Amino acid sequence: MQKLAHRLERLGTETAFSVAQAAAAWKAKGNLVYPFHLGDINIPTAPHIIEAMNKAITDGYTGYCPGPGIPQLREALAEDIGSRRGIEFTPENVVVMTGGKPVITKFLQAVMNPGEEVLYPNPGFPIYESQIEYLGGTAVPYRYVPTDKGFAIDLDQVRASITPNTTAIIYNDLQNPISAESTAAEREAIARIAIEHDLWVLSDEAYFETRYEGVSSSITSIPGMAERTVILYTFSKKFAMTGSRLGCAVAPKEIAQVLSTLNTNDESCTTHYVQWAGIEALRGPQEPVQDMLDILKGRRDAACDIVNSIPGMSVAVPQSTFYLFPDVTEAMQKLGYTAVGDFASDALYKTGVSFCTREHFGRRLPGEDRQYIRLAYSGIETPAIQEGLGRLREWIANA
């Protein structure tokens, strides 16, 4: 039998989809499922964006287009992303991609040699670790510590993890899965570390505008950071365009040119007519964006209220993203569980509530003694949130 490439042994996946399979199988047997497991959005893309996409198809924009994106979209992205961060970008800084996820892979291809170390958040989006290792790098996790407002980066551990072989750090402010947001001091500390050690930075800003209170800030706004930072931007969250697969990297020009070449090698270009929909999303009516945020805020409030009423569970109220990462340690102890995966499986079968656990977002680090789950409320409406989490509360309370 022919052998497969050895590097496939290092390839991970987005493990939330395995939870989705279990939930779908349970639902197929006639059971009610409350889907808190996958961060998709059950709110449709705004009609004016769909109309722009359909018009582009009708107008014949169905063929190849420039690898870094059509000029009109690159210009719109440079203007929008720059103005919201107080930075002046040009279209030459923008490389359009098929969503935000390819930015991770292409950033690593551009800045990391085999054997070099890249720091990444853990818990964090699992594709960071997967792609660092798949491409031959050494994935070095940095951890978070719980606070009364959620979680904070363990800056001492970050500093201690850097070696002469460290080439980059992945930084996800407004974080999936734990919804952590950096303070200004924490953001500046990460910037100082990057500058001191001459590191490249991938700033994952997928949730930059998915927020309910406060104002987002980008690490690129700190002096000395724009020239070493690649911003990951996606239309998926802000505009409910997850299936359209549209995003971009905003990068120093030397890196942008490399990313553009990688685009040409990998997929030639991002779907032409979807890019015209992106222009309309950025420059058309913005009321649907606020309407969606209002809906998500209502879901957040409903979910937080019930989670914090469940015996042995607690969560800080996040100002951004559409995830909760509650501590369930005492709830598990009350029910007699030691493995959070067993707790999650039984929660599905006994209450219908489906969710991911801490284990789906990176290898557990030494010293971790608390148990967490992730609840995504972007794909489930408020009455179902209340009903499902109410059933979870009843199961735990009556144990």
Coordinates of C-alpha atoms in Angstrom, one line a residue:
M1 CA 0.0 0.0 0.0
Q2 CA 1.2 3.5 -0.8
K3 CA 2.3 5.6 2.2
L4 CA 0.9 8.9 3.1
A5 CA 3.0 12.0 4.0
H6 CA 4.4 11.9 7.5
R7 CA 3.4 15.5 8.1
L8 CA -0.3 14.4 8.2
E9 CA 0.5 12.9 11.6
R10 CA 1.0 16.5 12.9
L11 CA -2.3 17.8 11.4
G12 CA -5.0 18.6 13.9
T13 CA -8.6 19.8 13.2
E14 CA -11.3 22.0 14.5
T15 CA -12.7 19.6 17.0
A16 CA -16.0 21.4 17.5
F17 CA -17.2 19.6 14.4
S18 CA -16.9 16.2 16.1
V19 CA -19.2 17.5 18.8
A20 CA -21.6 18.6 16.0
Q21 CA -21.6 15.0 14.6
A22 CA -22.5 13.6 18.0
A23 CA -25.3 16.1 18.4
A24 CA -26.6 15.4 14.9
A25 CA -26.6 11.7 15.6
W26 CA -28.6 12.2 18.8
K27 CA -31.0 14.5 17.0
A28 CA -31.5 12.0 14.2
K29 CA -32.9 9.5 16.7
G30 CA -35.7 11.9 17.5
N31 CA -34.2 13.8 20.4
L32 CA -34.3 17.5 21.0
V33 CA -30.9 19.2 20.8
Y34 CA -29.9 22.6 22.0
P35 CA -26.8 23.5 19.8
F36 CA -24.3 25.5 21.8
H37 CA -21.3 23.7 20.2
L38 CA -20.5 25.4 17.0
G39 CA -19.9 29.1 16.5
D40 CA -22.0 29.5 13.4
I41 CA -24.7 32.2 13.1
N42 CA -28.3 31.4 12.5
I43 CA -29.0 35.0 11.4
P44 CA -29.2 35.3 7.6
T45 CA -26.8 37.5 5.7
A46 CA -28.4 40.9 5.1
P47 CA -30.6 41.2 1.9
H48 CA -28.6 44.0 0.4
I49 CA -25.4 41.9 0.6
I50 CA -27.1 39.0 -1.1
E51 CA -28.5 41.2 -3.8
A52 CA -25.0 42.6 -4.5
M53 CA -23.7 39.0 -4.8
N54 CA -26.5 38.0 -7.1
K55 CA -26.0 41.1 -9.3
A56 CA -22.3 40.3 -9.6
I57 CA -23.2 36.8 -10.8
T58 CA -25.7 38.3 -13.3
D59 CA -23.1 40.8 -14.5
G60 CA -20.7 38.0 -15.3
Y61 CA -18.2 38.3 -12.4
T62 CA -17.8 34.5 -12.3
G63 CA -14.3 34.1 -13.6
Y64 CA -10.8 34.5 -12.3
C65 CA -9.8 37.8 -10.7
P66 CA -6.5 39.1 -9.2
G67 CA -4.9 36.8 -6.6
P68 CA -4.7 39.5 -3.8
G69 CA -8.3 40.5 -4.4
I70 CA -10.1 43.0 -6.7
P71 CA -8.9 46.6 -6.3
Q72 CA -12.3 47.9 -5.2
L73 CA -12.5 45.5 -2.3
R74 CA -8.9 46.0 -1.2
E75 CA -9.5 49.8 -1.2
A76 CA -12.7 49.4 0.8
L77 CA -11.0 47.1 3.3
A78 CA -8.0 49.4 3.7
E79 CA -10.2 52.3 4.4
D80 CA -12.6 50.5 6.8
I81 CA -10.1 48.6 8.8
G82 CA -7.6 51.5 9.0
S83 CA -10.2 54.0 10.1
R84 CA -11.5 51.8 12.9
R85 CA -8.0 51.3 14.2
G86 CA -6.6 54.8 13.7
I87 CA -4.0 53.6 11.1
E88 CA -3.6 54.5 7.5
F89 CA -3.5 51.4 5.3
T90 CA -3.4 51.3 1.5
P91 CA -4.8 48.6 -0.8
E92 CA -1.2 47.2 -1.1
N93 CA -1.5 46.2 2.6
V94 CA -4.6 44.1 1.9
V95 CA -4.7 40.5 0.6
V96 CA -8.2 39.1 0.2
M97 CA -8.6 35.5 1.2
T98 CA -11.3 32.8 1.5
G99 CA -12.2 33.6 5.1
G100 CA -10.0 34.4 8.1
K101 CA -8.7 30.8 8.6
P102 CA -6.3 30.9 5.5
V103 CA -4.6 33.9 7.0
I104 CA -3.3 31.7 9.9
T105 CA -1.7 29.2 7.5
K106 CA -0.2 31.7 5.1
F107 CA 1.1 33.9 7.9
L108 CA 3.0 30.9 9.2
Q109 CA 4.2 29.9 5.8
A110 CA 5.6 33.4 5.3
V111 CA 7.4 33.9 8.7
M112 CA 8.1 30.5 10.2
N113 CA 10.9 28.1 9.2
P114 CA 10.7 24.4 10.2
G115 CA 11.8 23.9 13.7
E116 CA 11.2 27.5 14.8
E117 CA 8.9 28.3 17.7
V118 CA 5.6 30.2 17.6
L119 CA 3.7 31.2 20.7
Y120 CA 0.0 30.7 20.6
P121 CA -2.9 31.0 23.1
N122 CA -4.2 27.9 25.0
P123 CA -7.1 27.6 25.4
G124 CA -7.4 29.0 21.9
F125 CA -8.6 28.4 18.3
P126 CA -7.3 24.8 17.6
I127 CA -6.1 25.7 14.1
Y128 CA -3.2 27.7 15.5
E129 CA -1.6 24.7 17.1
S130 CA -2.5 22.4 14.2
Q131 CA -0.9 24.6 11.5
I132 CA 2.2 25.4 13.4
E133 CA 2.9 21.7 13.9
Y134 CA 1.8 20.7 10.4
L135 CA 4.1 23.2 8.8
G136 CA 7.1 21.9 10.9
G137 CA 7.2 24.5 13.6
T138 CA 7.2 24.1 17.3
A139 CA 4.0 25.2 18.9
V140 CA 4.6 26.8 22.3
P141 CA 1.4 27.5 24.3
Y142 CA 0.8 30.4 26.6
R143 CA -1.9 30.3 29.2
Y144 CA -4.6 32.4 30.7
V145 CA -5.4 32.9 34.4
P146 CA -8.9 33.5 35.7
T147 CA -9.9 36.9 37.0
D148 CA -13.1 38.4 38.3
K149 CA -13.7 39.8 34.8
G150 CA -12.9 36.6 32.9
F151 CA -9.3 35.7 31.9
A152 CA -5.9 37.4 31.6
I153 CA -2.8 36.3 29.7
D154 CA -0.1 35.0 32.0
L155 CA 2.5 37.5 30.9
D156 CA 5.3 36.0 33.0
Q157 CA 4.8 32.7 31.3
V158 CA 4.9 34.3 27.9
R159 CA 8.2 36.0 28.7
A160 CA 9.6 32.7 30.1
S161 CA 8.6 30.8 27.0
I162 CA 10.6 32.9 24.6
T163 CA 13.9 31.5 23.3
P164 CA 16.3 32.6 20.6
N165 CA 14.4 30.2 18.3
T166 CA 11.0 32.0 18.8
T167 CA 9.9 33.8 15.6
A168 CA 6.3 34.8 16.2
I169 CA 3.4 35.1 18.5
I170 CA -0.3 34.6 17.7
Y171 CA -2.4 37.1 19.7
N172 CA -6.2 36.8 19.8
D173 CA -7.7 39.7 21.6
L174 CA -11.5 39.2 21.9
Q175 CA -10.7 35.6 22.1
N176 CA -12.4 32.3 21.0
P177 CA -13.2 30.3 23.0
I178 CA -12.8 32.1 26.3
S179 CA -14.1 35.6 25.2
A180 CA -11.2 37.2 27.0
E181 CA -10.4 40.8 26.1
S182 CA -7.0 42.4 26.8
T183 CA -6.7 45.5 29.0
A184 CA -4.7 48.3 27.5
A185 CA -1.9 47.4 29.8
E186 CA -1.9 43.7 28.7
R187 CA -2.0 44.7 25.0
E188 CA 0.9 47.0 25.5
A189 CA 2.8 44.3 27.4
I190 CA 2.4 41.9 24.4
A191 CA 3.6 44.7 22.1
R192 CA 6.7 45.3 24.2
I193 CA 7.5 41.6 24.2
A194 CA 7.2 41.4 20.4
I195 CA 9.4 44.5 19.9
E196 CA 12.0 43.5 22.4
H197 CA 12.4 40.0 20.9
D198 CA 11.8 41.1 17.3
L199 CA 8.8 38.8 16.8
W200 CA 6.2 38.7 14.1
V201 CA 2.7 39.0 15.4
L202 CA -0.5 37.5 14.0
S203 CA -3.3 39.6 15.5
D204 CA -6.5 37.6 15.1
E205 CA -9.2 40.2 15.1
A206 CA -12.1 38.1 13.9
Y207 CA -14.4 39.5 16.7
F208 CA -13.1 43.1 16.6
E209 CA -16.6 44.4 15.9
T210 CA -18.7 41.7 17.6
R211 CA -19.0 43.5 20.8
Y212 CA -21.8 44.8 23.0
E213 CA -20.2 47.4 25.2
G214 CA -16.9 49.3 25.0
V215 CA -14.6 50.0 22.1
S216 CA -12.2 47.6 20.5
S217 CA -8.5 48.5 20.1
S218 CA -5.9 46.8 17.9
I219 CA -2.3 46.0 18.9
T220 CA -1.3 47.5 15.5
S221 CA -2.2 50.9 16.8
I222 CA 0.7 50.8 19.3
P223 CA 3.9 52.4 17.9
G224 CA 6.3 49.9 16.4
M225 CA 3.7 47.2 15.8
A226 CA 2.2 48.0 12.4
E227 CA 5.4 47.0 10.7
R228 CA 5.6 43.6 12.4
T229 CA 1.9 42.6 12.6
V230 CA -0.5 40.8 10.3
I231 CA -4.2 41.4 11.1
L232 CA -6.7 38.6 10.5
Y233 CA -10.0 40.0 9.3
T234 CA -13.1 38.1 8.4
F235 CA -16.6 39.0 7.1
S236 CA -18.0 35.9 8.8
K237 CA -18.8 37.3 12.2
K238 CA -19.7 40.9 11.6
F239 CA -21.8 40.3 8.5
A240 CA -23.1 36.8 9.2
M241 CA -21.3 35.6 6.1
T242 CA -19.7 32.4 7.4
G243 CA -20.5 30.3 4.4
S244 CA -19.4 33.0 1.9
R245 CA -15.8 32.4 2.9
L246 CA -14.5 36.0 2.7
G247 CA -11.7 37.6 4.7
C248 CA -8.4 39.2 4.4
A249 CA -4.9 39.8 5.8
V250 CA -3.8 43.3 6.5
A251 CA 0.0 43.2 6.5
P252 CA 3.2 45.1 5.9
K253 CA 3.7 45.4 2.2
E254 CA 6.6 42.9 2.1
I255 CA 4.5 40.3 3.8
A256 CA 1.4 41.2 1.7
Q257 CA 3.3 40.4 -1.5
V258 CA 4.3 37.0 -0.1
L259 CA 0.7 36.3 0.9
S260 CA -0.5 37.2 -2.5
T261 CA 1.9 34.8 -4.1
L262 CA 0.7 32.1 -1.7
N263 CA -2.9 32.9 -2.8
T264 CA -1.9 32.3 -6.4
N265 CA -0.3 29.0 -5.5
D266 CA -3.2 27.7 -3.3
E267 CA -6.5 28.8 -4.8
S268 CA -5.7 31.3 -7.6
C269 CA -8.1 33.8 -6.1
T270 CA -11.1 34.3 -3.8
T271 CA -14.5 33.9 -5.5
H272 CA -15.0 36.9 -7.7
Y273 CA -18.7 37.7 -7.1
V274 CA -18.4 37.2 -3.3
Q275 CA -15.9 40.1 -3.3
W276 CA -18.5 42.4 -4.7
A277 CA -20.8 41.3 -1.9
G278 CA -18.0 42.3 0.5
I279 CA -17.8 45.8 -0.9
E280 CA -21.6 46.2 -0.3
A281 CA -21.2 44.8 3.2
L282 CA -18.6 47.4 4.0
R283 CA -20.1 50.4 2.2
G284 CA -23.8 49.6 2.3
P285 CA -26.3 50.0 5.1
Q286 CA -24.9 49.1 8.5
E287 CA -28.2 48.8 10.4
P288 CA -28.3 45.0 10.0
V289 CA -25.0 44.8 11.8
Q290 CA -26.4 46.6 14.8
D291 CA -29.6 44.6 14.6
M292 CA -27.6 41.4 14.8
L293 CA -25.5 42.7 17.7
D294 CA -28.7 43.5 19.6
I295 CA -30.0 40.0 19.1
L296 CA -26.7 38.5 20.2
K297 CA -26.6 40.7 23.2
G298 CA -30.0 39.5 24.3
R299 CA -28.8 35.9 23.9
R300 CA -25.7 36.6 25.9
D301 CA -27.7 38.2 28.7
A302 CA -30.1 35.2 28.8
A303 CA -27.3 32.7 28.8
C304 CA -25.2 34.4 31.5
D305 CA -28.2 34.8 33.8
I306 CA -29.0 31.1 33.7
V307 CA -25.4 29.9 33.8
N308 CA -24.8 31.9 36.9
S309 CA -27.9 30.4 38.5
I310 CA -26.7 26.8 38.0
P311 CA -25.2 25.2 41.1
G312 CA -21.5 24.9 40.6
M313 CA -21.2 26.9 37.4
S314 CA -20.1 30.5 37.0
V315 CA -19.0 32.9 34.2
A316 CA -18.1 36.5 33.9
V317 CA -20.2 38.5 31.4
P318 CA -18.1 39.1 28.3
Q319 CA -18.3 42.4 26.4
S320 CA -17.5 40.7 23.0
T321 CA -17.6 37.6 20.9
F322 CA -20.5 35.1 21.2
Y323 CA -19.0 32.6 23.5
L324 CA -19.2 31.8 27.2
F325 CA -16.5 29.8 29.0
P326 CA -18.0 28.9 32.4
D327 CA -16.2 27.2 35.2
V328 CA -18.1 23.9 35.8
T329 CA -15.7 22.4 38.4
E330 CA -18.1 22.2 41.3
A331 CA -21.0 21.2 39.1
M332 CA -19.0 18.2 37.8
Q333 CA -18.0 17.3 41.4
K334 CA -21.7 17.5 42.5
L335 CA -22.6 15.0 39.7
G336 CA -19.5 12.8 40.3
Y337 CA -17.6 13.5 37.1
T338 CA -13.8 13.7 36.9
A339 CA -13.6 14.0 33.1
V340 CA -15.2 17.0 31.4
G341 CA -15.8 14.9 28.2
D342 CA -18.0 12.5 30.2
F343 CA -19.9 15.4 31.7
A344 CA -20.5 16.9 28.2
S345 CA -21.6 13.5 26.7
D346 CA -24.1 12.9 29.5
A347 CA -25.3 16.5 29.3
L348 CA -26.3 15.9 25.7
Y349 CA -28.1 12.6 26.4
K350 CA -29.8 13.7 29.6
T351 CA -30.7 17.4 28.7
G352 CA -30.1 17.8 25.0
V353 CA -27.6 20.6 25.6
S354 CA -24.6 20.2 23.3
F355 CA -21.4 22.0 23.9
C356 CA -17.6 21.9 23.6
T357 CA -15.2 21.5 26.5
R358 CA -11.8 23.0 27.4
E359 CA -10.2 19.9 25.8
H360 CA -11.4 21.0 22.3
F361 CA -9.2 24.1 22.4
G362 CA -5.7 22.8 23.0
R363 CA -3.8 20.4 25.1
R364 CA -4.4 21.0 28.8
L365 CA -1.4 22.7 30.4
P366 CA 0.5 21.7 33.6
G367 CA -1.1 23.0 36.7
E368 CA -4.7 23.3 35.3
D369 CA -7.0 22.1 37.9
R370 CA -10.3 23.8 36.9
Q371 CA -12.9 22.4 34.4
Y372 CA -14.5 24.6 31.7
I373 CA -16.9 24.3 28.9
R374 CA -17.7 26.5 26.0
L375 CA -21.2 27.7 25.1
A376 CA -21.7 29.4 21.7
Y377 CA -24.9 31.3 21.6
S378 CA -24.7 32.6 18.0
G379 CA -26.7 29.7 16.5
I380 CA -29.5 29.3 19.0
E381 CA -32.4 31.7 19.7
T382 CA -33.1 33.1 23.1
P383 CA -36.2 30.9 24.0
A384 CA -34.1 27.8 23.2
I385 CA -31.2 29.2 25.2
Q386 CA -33.5 29.6 28.2
E387 CA -35.2 26.2 27.7
G388 CA -32.0 24.3 27.1
L389 CA -29.9 25.8 29.9
G390 CA -32.9 25.5 32.2
R391 CA -32.9 21.8 31.6
L392 CA -29.2 21.7 32.3
R393 CA -29.8 23.6 35.5
E394 CA -32.5 21.2 36.5
W395 CA -30.3 18.1 35.9
I396 CA -27.4 19.5 38.0
A397 CA -29.6 21.0 40.8
N398 CA -31.5 17.7 41.3
A399 CA -28.4 15.5 41.5

